Tab-separated table of C-alpha atoms and ligand atoms in Angstrom:
chain	number	residue	atom	x	y	z
A	1	MET	CA	152.868	61.441	334.503
A	2	ILE	CA	151.937	58.874	337.192
A	3	SER	CA	155.233	59.407	339.064
A	4	LYS	CA	154.271	63.052	339.618
A	5	LEU	CA	151.085	62.062	341.417
A	6	PRO	CA	150.912	62.127	345.234
A	7	SER	CA	151.592	58.709	346.769
A	8	HIS	CA	148.690	58.804	349.229
A	9	ILE	CA	145.406	60.567	348.640
A	10	VAL	CA	142.999	61.624	351.355
A	11	ILE	CA	139.302	61.734	350.581
A	12	ARG	CA	137.419	63.952	353.000
A	13	GLU	CA	133.741	63.028	353.252
A	14	VAL	CA	131.557	66.143	353.166
A	15	GLY	CA	128.160	64.566	352.482
A	16	LEU	CA	126.995	65.126	356.039
A	17	ARG	CA	127.511	68.875	355.647
A	18	ASP	CA	127.661	69.979	352.008
A	19	GLY	CA	125.249	67.207	351.008
A	20	LEU	CA	122.653	67.170	353.773
A	21	GLN	CA	122.436	70.957	354.061
A	22	SER	CA	120.889	71.229	350.622
A	23	LEU	CA	118.365	68.376	350.947
A	24	GLN	CA	114.785	68.660	352.159
A	25	THR	CA	115.159	65.625	354.424
A	26	ILE	CA	116.430	66.284	357.941
A	27	MET	CA	118.486	63.237	358.846
A	28	PRO	CA	118.100	62.189	362.502
A	29	THR	CA	121.203	62.421	364.710
A	30	ASP	CA	121.400	58.631	365.157
A	31	ALA	CA	121.462	58.093	361.406
A	32	LYS	CA	124.213	60.691	360.992
A	33	CYS	CA	126.270	58.987	363.713
A	34	ALA	CA	125.770	55.570	362.081
A	35	TRP	CA	126.897	57.068	358.755
A	36	ILE	CA	130.058	58.449	360.408
A	37	ARG	CA	130.704	55.135	362.189
A	38	ASP	CA	130.423	53.142	358.943
A	39	ALA	CA	132.413	55.666	356.896
A	40	HIS	CA	135.185	55.442	359.497
A	41	ALA	CA	134.980	51.646	359.381
A	42	ALA	CA	135.288	51.814	355.573
A	43	GLY	CA	138.574	53.675	356.004
A	44	LEU	CA	137.668	57.372	355.835
A	45	ARG	CA	139.747	59.368	358.318
A	46	GLU	CA	138.554	62.909	357.640
A	47	ILE	CA	134.851	63.706	357.790
A	48	GLU	CA	133.109	67.073	357.723
A	49	VAL	CA	130.311	66.204	360.099
A	50	GLY	CA	128.260	69.394	360.065
A	51	SER	CA	128.357	73.153	360.394
A	52	PHE	CA	127.952	75.644	363.214
A	53	VAL	CA	125.295	77.883	361.729
A	54	PRO	CA	122.080	79.132	363.354
A	55	PRO	CA	119.492	76.292	363.315
A	56	ARG	CA	116.808	78.670	362.017
A	57	LEU	CA	118.898	79.034	358.828
A	58	LEU	CA	119.848	75.360	358.474
A	59	PRO	CA	117.729	73.044	360.627
A	60	GLN	CA	119.570	70.086	359.013
A	61	MET	CA	122.683	71.126	360.995
A	62	ALA	CA	121.018	71.815	364.358
A	63	ASP	CA	122.588	68.735	366.005
A	64	THR	CA	126.200	69.390	365.019
A	65	VAL	CA	127.410	69.507	368.661
A	66	GLU	CA	126.016	66.018	369.330
A	67	VAL	CA	127.330	64.670	366.033
A	68	VAL	CA	130.811	66.061	366.767
A	69	ALA	CA	130.747	64.484	370.243
A	70	TYR	CA	130.025	61.089	368.703
A	71	ALA	CA	132.590	61.499	365.890
A	72	LYS	CA	135.263	62.372	368.468
A	73	THR	CA	134.945	58.864	369.933
A	74	LEU	CA	136.234	57.238	366.716
A	75	PRO	CA	139.990	56.614	366.755
A	76	GLY	CA	142.134	58.538	364.317
A	77	LEU	CA	139.248	60.523	362.844
A	78	GLN	CA	139.869	64.170	361.962
A	79	VAL	CA	136.531	65.739	362.813
A	80	THR	CA	135.858	68.718	360.577
A	81	ALA	CA	133.096	71.317	360.649
A	82	LEU	CA	132.243	74.369	358.635
A	83	VAL	CA	131.900	77.688	360.439
A	84	PRO	CA	130.617	80.877	358.784
A	85	ASN	CA	131.908	83.297	361.455
A	86	VAL	CA	133.568	83.804	364.854
A	87	LYS	CA	130.454	82.755	366.712
A	88	GLY	CA	130.426	79.409	364.918
A	89	ALA	CA	134.166	79.001	365.466
A	90	LEU	CA	133.769	79.496	369.218
A	91	ARG	CA	131.142	76.751	369.271
A	92	ALA	CA	133.442	74.506	367.241
A	93	PHE	CA	136.382	75.104	369.617
A	94	GLU	CA	134.163	74.301	372.570
A	95	ALA	CA	132.930	71.113	370.905
A	96	GLY	CA	136.521	69.988	370.351
A	97	VAL	CA	136.421	69.970	366.536
A	98	ASP	CA	139.836	69.096	365.052
A	99	HIS	CA	139.543	71.212	361.937
A	100	ILE	CA	137.295	74.057	360.826
A	101	VAL	CA	136.646	75.415	357.376
A	102	LEU	CA	135.779	79.085	356.937
A	103	PRO	CA	134.213	79.579	353.496
A	104	ILE	CA	135.421	82.717	351.770
A	105	SER	CA	133.641	83.249	348.493
A	106	ALA	CA	135.679	84.967	345.807
A	107	SER	CA	132.477	86.162	344.162
A	108	LEU	CA	131.232	89.286	345.912
A	109	LYS	CA	127.610	88.523	345.041
A	110	HIS	CA	127.830	84.917	346.241
A	111	SER	CA	129.599	85.986	349.428
A	112	LEU	CA	126.859	88.501	350.242
A	113	ALA	CA	124.139	85.931	349.472
A	114	ASN	CA	125.842	83.133	351.423
A	115	VAL	CA	127.232	84.834	354.525
A	116	ARG	CA	126.052	88.458	354.135
A	117	ARG	CA	129.624	89.682	354.175
A	118	THR	CA	132.083	90.735	351.486
A	119	PRO	CA	135.174	88.570	350.883
A	120	LEU	CA	137.318	91.173	352.650
A	121	GLU	CA	134.960	91.248	355.628
A	122	MET	CA	135.390	87.468	355.769
A	123	MET	CA	139.153	88.032	356.053
A	124	ASP	CA	138.452	90.124	359.170
A	125	GLU	CA	136.365	87.193	360.422
A	126	LEU	CA	139.325	84.867	359.759
A	127	ARG	CA	141.665	87.121	361.786
A	128	ALA	CA	139.142	87.258	364.623
A	129	ILE	CA	138.796	83.456	364.580
A	130	LEU	CA	142.572	83.050	364.799
A	131	ASP	CA	142.660	85.522	367.731
A	132	GLU	CA	139.895	83.625	369.511
A	133	ARG	CA	141.670	80.336	368.980
A	134	ARG	CA	144.738	81.808	370.645
A	135	ASN	CA	142.630	83.110	373.549
A	136	ALA	CA	140.883	79.766	373.935
A	137	GLY	CA	144.141	77.829	373.759
A	138	ALA	CA	142.436	75.598	371.176
A	139	THR	CA	144.411	73.430	368.762
A	140	THR	CA	141.752	73.323	366.041
A	141	ARG	CA	143.249	73.703	362.564
A	142	VAL	CA	141.791	76.640	360.615
A	143	GLU	CA	141.289	76.291	356.867
A	144	ALA	CA	140.277	79.167	354.593
A	145	GLY	CA	138.236	77.636	351.786
A	146	ILE	CA	138.194	80.000	348.820
A	147	GLY	CA	134.881	79.285	347.100
A	148	THR	CA	133.316	80.127	343.723
A	149	ALA	CA	136.924	80.026	342.524
A	150	PHE	CA	135.886	79.310	338.938
A	151	GLY	CA	132.850	81.532	338.630
A	152	CYS	CA	129.447	81.947	340.146
A	153	GLY	CA	125.832	81.719	339.054
A	154	LEU	CA	125.048	85.156	340.482
A	155	GLN	CA	128.031	87.099	339.252
A	156	GLY	CA	129.368	85.061	336.316
A	157	GLU	CA	133.138	85.389	335.911
A	158	VAL	CA	135.462	85.400	338.894
A	159	ALA	CA	138.965	86.596	337.979
A	160	PRO	CA	141.765	84.149	338.866
A	161	ASP	CA	143.821	87.093	340.182
A	162	GLU	CA	141.033	87.832	342.612
A	163	VAL	CA	141.069	84.213	343.867
A	164	ILE	CA	144.842	84.123	344.260
A	165	GLY	CA	144.786	87.532	345.970
A	166	LEU	CA	142.288	86.262	348.548
A	167	MET	CA	144.375	83.161	349.129
A	168	GLU	CA	147.440	85.324	349.707
A	169	THR	CA	145.539	87.483	352.215
A	170	ALA	CA	144.282	84.379	354.062
A	171	LEU	CA	147.812	82.974	354.284
A	172	GLU	CA	149.174	86.301	355.498
A	173	ALA	CA	146.404	86.464	358.094
A	174	GLY	CA	147.689	83.164	359.473
A	175	ALA	CA	145.235	80.543	358.202
A	176	ASP	CA	146.847	77.144	358.749
A	177	CYS	CA	145.841	76.039	355.292
A	178	VAL	CA	143.899	77.125	352.215
A	179	SER	CA	141.709	75.346	349.699
A	180	LEU	CA	139.979	76.000	346.418
A	181	ALA	CA	136.353	75.163	345.765
A	182	ASP	CA	134.383	75.037	342.534
A	183	THR	CA	131.248	75.677	344.536
A	184	ILE	CA	128.746	75.435	341.700
A	185	GLY	CA	130.483	73.310	339.070
A	186	TYR	CA	131.856	75.844	336.582
A	187	ALA	CA	135.428	74.510	336.471
A	188	ASP	CA	137.083	72.564	333.677
A	189	PRO	CA	140.386	70.668	333.763
A	190	ALA	CA	142.355	73.326	331.853
A	191	ARG	CA	141.341	76.108	334.208
A	192	VAL	CA	141.827	73.810	337.212
A	193	ARG	CA	145.404	73.155	336.123
A	194	SER	CA	146.149	76.822	335.652
A	195	LEU	CA	144.587	78.034	338.927
A	196	PHE	CA	145.817	75.147	341.092
A	197	GLU	CA	149.389	75.527	339.824
A	198	ARG	CA	149.330	79.165	340.907
A	199	ALA	CA	147.668	78.302	344.228
A	200	ILE	CA	150.185	75.585	345.086
A	201	GLY	CA	153.042	77.823	343.996
A	202	LEU	CA	151.764	80.350	346.517
A	203	ALA	CA	150.661	78.148	349.417
A	204	GLY	CA	153.115	75.237	349.135
A	205	ALA	CA	152.475	72.709	351.900
A	206	ARG	CA	149.687	74.914	353.272
A	207	PHE	CA	147.534	74.046	350.254
A	208	TRP	CA	144.980	71.639	351.673
A	209	CYS	CA	142.129	70.446	349.522
A	210	GLY	CA	140.310	70.507	346.192
A	211	HIS	CA	136.513	70.731	346.299
A	212	PHE	CA	134.660	70.021	343.075
A	213	HIS	CA	130.944	69.911	342.417
A	214	ASP	CA	129.765	67.635	339.632
A	215	THR	CA	127.042	69.997	338.434
A	216	ARG	CA	128.155	69.668	334.807
A	217	GLY	CA	129.773	66.245	334.978
A	218	LEU	CA	133.390	67.389	335.149
A	219	ALA	CA	134.215	66.788	338.807
A	220	LEU	CA	136.358	63.672	338.275
A	221	ALA	CA	138.176	65.266	335.349
A	222	ASN	CA	138.821	68.294	337.532
A	223	VAL	CA	140.102	66.089	340.367
A	224	LEU	CA	142.546	64.468	337.951
A	225	ALA	CA	143.807	67.848	336.772
A	226	ALA	CA	144.355	68.954	340.384
A	227	LEU	CA	146.015	65.614	341.243
A	228	GLU	CA	148.495	66.215	338.461
A	229	CYS	CA	149.320	69.547	340.106
A	230	GLY	CA	150.179	67.645	343.304
A	231	VAL	CA	146.945	68.058	345.303
A	232	ALA	CA	146.619	65.096	347.682
A	233	ARG	CA	143.279	65.753	349.396
A	234	PHE	CA	139.789	66.044	347.929
A	235	ASP	CA	136.321	66.616	349.276
A	236	ALA	CA	133.623	64.187	348.144
A	237	SER	CA	130.086	63.322	349.177
A	238	LEU	CA	128.599	59.843	349.398
A	239	ALA	CA	126.120	59.248	346.544
A	240	GLY	CA	127.075	62.715	345.270
A	241	ILE	CA	124.365	64.210	347.442
A	242	GLY	CA	123.893	67.927	347.541
A	243	GLY	CA	122.763	70.392	345.000
A	244	CYS	CA	122.961	73.889	343.789
A	245	PRO	CA	120.214	76.519	344.010
A	246	PHE	CA	121.351	77.884	340.626
A	247	ALA	CA	121.216	74.560	338.786
A	248	PRO	CA	118.051	72.549	339.442
A	249	GLY	CA	118.690	68.782	339.432
A	250	ALA	CA	122.440	69.231	339.656
A	251	SER	CA	124.472	66.942	341.845
A	252	GLY	CA	126.588	67.828	344.820
A	253	ASN	CA	130.237	67.084	345.223
A	254	VAL	CA	131.960	64.342	343.296
A	255	ALA	CA	130.579	61.043	344.657
A	256	THR	CA	132.917	59.562	347.299
A	257	GLU	CA	132.568	56.031	345.931
A	258	ASP	CA	133.308	57.137	342.356
A	259	LEU	CA	136.379	59.073	343.439
A	260	ALA	CA	137.622	56.175	345.587
A	261	TYR	CA	137.086	53.915	342.573
A	262	MET	CA	139.012	56.145	340.183
A	263	LEU	CA	141.969	56.452	342.548
A	264	ALA	CA	142.028	52.705	343.285
A	265	SER	CA	141.909	51.980	339.535
A	266	MET	CA	144.924	54.216	339.080
A	267	GLY	CA	146.787	52.373	341.846
A	268	LEU	CA	146.677	55.368	344.188
A	269	PRO	CA	146.006	54.248	347.768
A	270	THR	CA	143.291	55.948	349.802
A	271	GLY	CA	142.820	53.294	352.494
A	272	ILE	CA	139.133	53.053	351.577
A	273	ASP	CA	137.177	49.810	351.232
A	274	ILE	CA	134.950	50.631	348.262
A	275	GLU	CA	132.603	47.689	348.795
A	276	ALA	CA	131.987	48.842	352.370
A	277	LEU	CA	131.366	52.329	351.021
A	278	LEU	CA	128.828	50.972	348.520
A	279	ARG	CA	127.003	49.135	351.313
A	280	LEU	CA	126.957	52.361	353.326
A	281	ARG	CA	125.599	54.208	350.311
A	282	GLY	CA	122.698	51.740	350.248
A	283	VAL	CA	121.915	52.449	353.903
A	284	VAL	CA	122.149	56.226	353.486
A	285	ALA	CA	120.016	56.051	350.317
A	286	SER	CA	117.262	54.262	352.244
A	287	GLN	CA	117.223	57.174	354.709
A	288	LEU	CA	116.845	59.789	352.001
A	289	PRO	CA	113.638	58.809	350.207
A	290	GLY	CA	112.728	61.102	347.333
A	291	GLU	CA	116.136	62.790	347.219
A	292	SER	CA	118.246	62.604	344.050
A	293	LEU	CA	121.321	60.483	344.386
A	294	HIS	CA	124.214	60.497	341.948
A	295	GLY	CA	127.315	58.516	341.116
A	296	VAL	CA	127.961	55.769	338.608
A	297	ILE	CA	129.777	52.963	340.440
A	298	ALA	CA	126.738	52.108	342.537
A	299	ARG	CA	124.831	51.617	339.279
A	300	ALA	CA	127.503	49.866	337.222
A	301	GLY	CA	129.218	47.836	339.946
A	302	LEU	CA	132.928	47.251	340.359
A	303	PRO	CA	134.714	45.657	337.388
A	304	ARG	CA	135.816	42.033	337.504
A	305	ILE	CA	139.483	42.874	337.237
A	306	ALA	CA	142.266	43.689	339.702
A	307	PRO	CA	142.423	45.418	342.080
A	308	PHE	CA	138.677	45.018	342.562
A	309	GLN	CA	138.399	41.265	342.256
A	310	ALA	CA	140.209	39.059	344.736
A	311	ALA	CA	142.435	36.375	343.153
A	312	SER	CA	140.431	33.568	344.817
A	313	HIS	CA	137.208	34.489	342.980
B	401	ZN	ZN1	130.495	72.530	348.152
């Protein structure tokens, strides 16, 4: 089984976007930049630093241009941002973002609630974004992130055929890459295996990332199932920050430090210094008083066995 697993796994930090957008606290720009600096120093090379949405909707993301400008100074960092539409994409191109994610919700109800457009209208948005990129001569990579891929709190079931159909349309439209997101934590490893196998069969090397929320405690199990399908990149958020309006008290994405720990335990390199990540978690936690944090490694500590304990200890 192990030999089938990808030889290098990329963890993409999304706490600054997916996490912070759902908290009450508005983190100051300096603190966000320090977080990015320390995450980069701990070995993370892909960070979703914010989103280009109207500040009146998400005041937590109002400083994304400044945060991107800082992140762009760090060597080798792929600076990612979420954009909900063409307008956001134009701002991202102008800011020099390396990679944008356009969320396309497979659930009609969630899509209307989230971006006030149907999934098919979002495909038109994707085509328009790709046209604008051509016009702007930008090199930003465009990812179509198919969300609520395992169901949705508003609509309930989302048919796998629907998800795969949207992915096919996004690929045909010319998206550079596609991803699957369990936006609200409805997935389980068996359904992950079945949907990701189909998705990778369809997208091949253009399959980009797995995005799992830990709402019901299955995020790591779901990551493992996707890993075994060959997925080599996962979103994660430091301290598992984030939430879900349909599940009070639920966590956000799988905690970055827990995911880095699991992969290191399995001997899968991520290039991440987990102890540095745990120190960073402590700093970020001190800036988010009153917010719920998640994740188990920060509580339990690293085990006193290889590869976590140096031989000289
Ligand atoms: Zn998410």
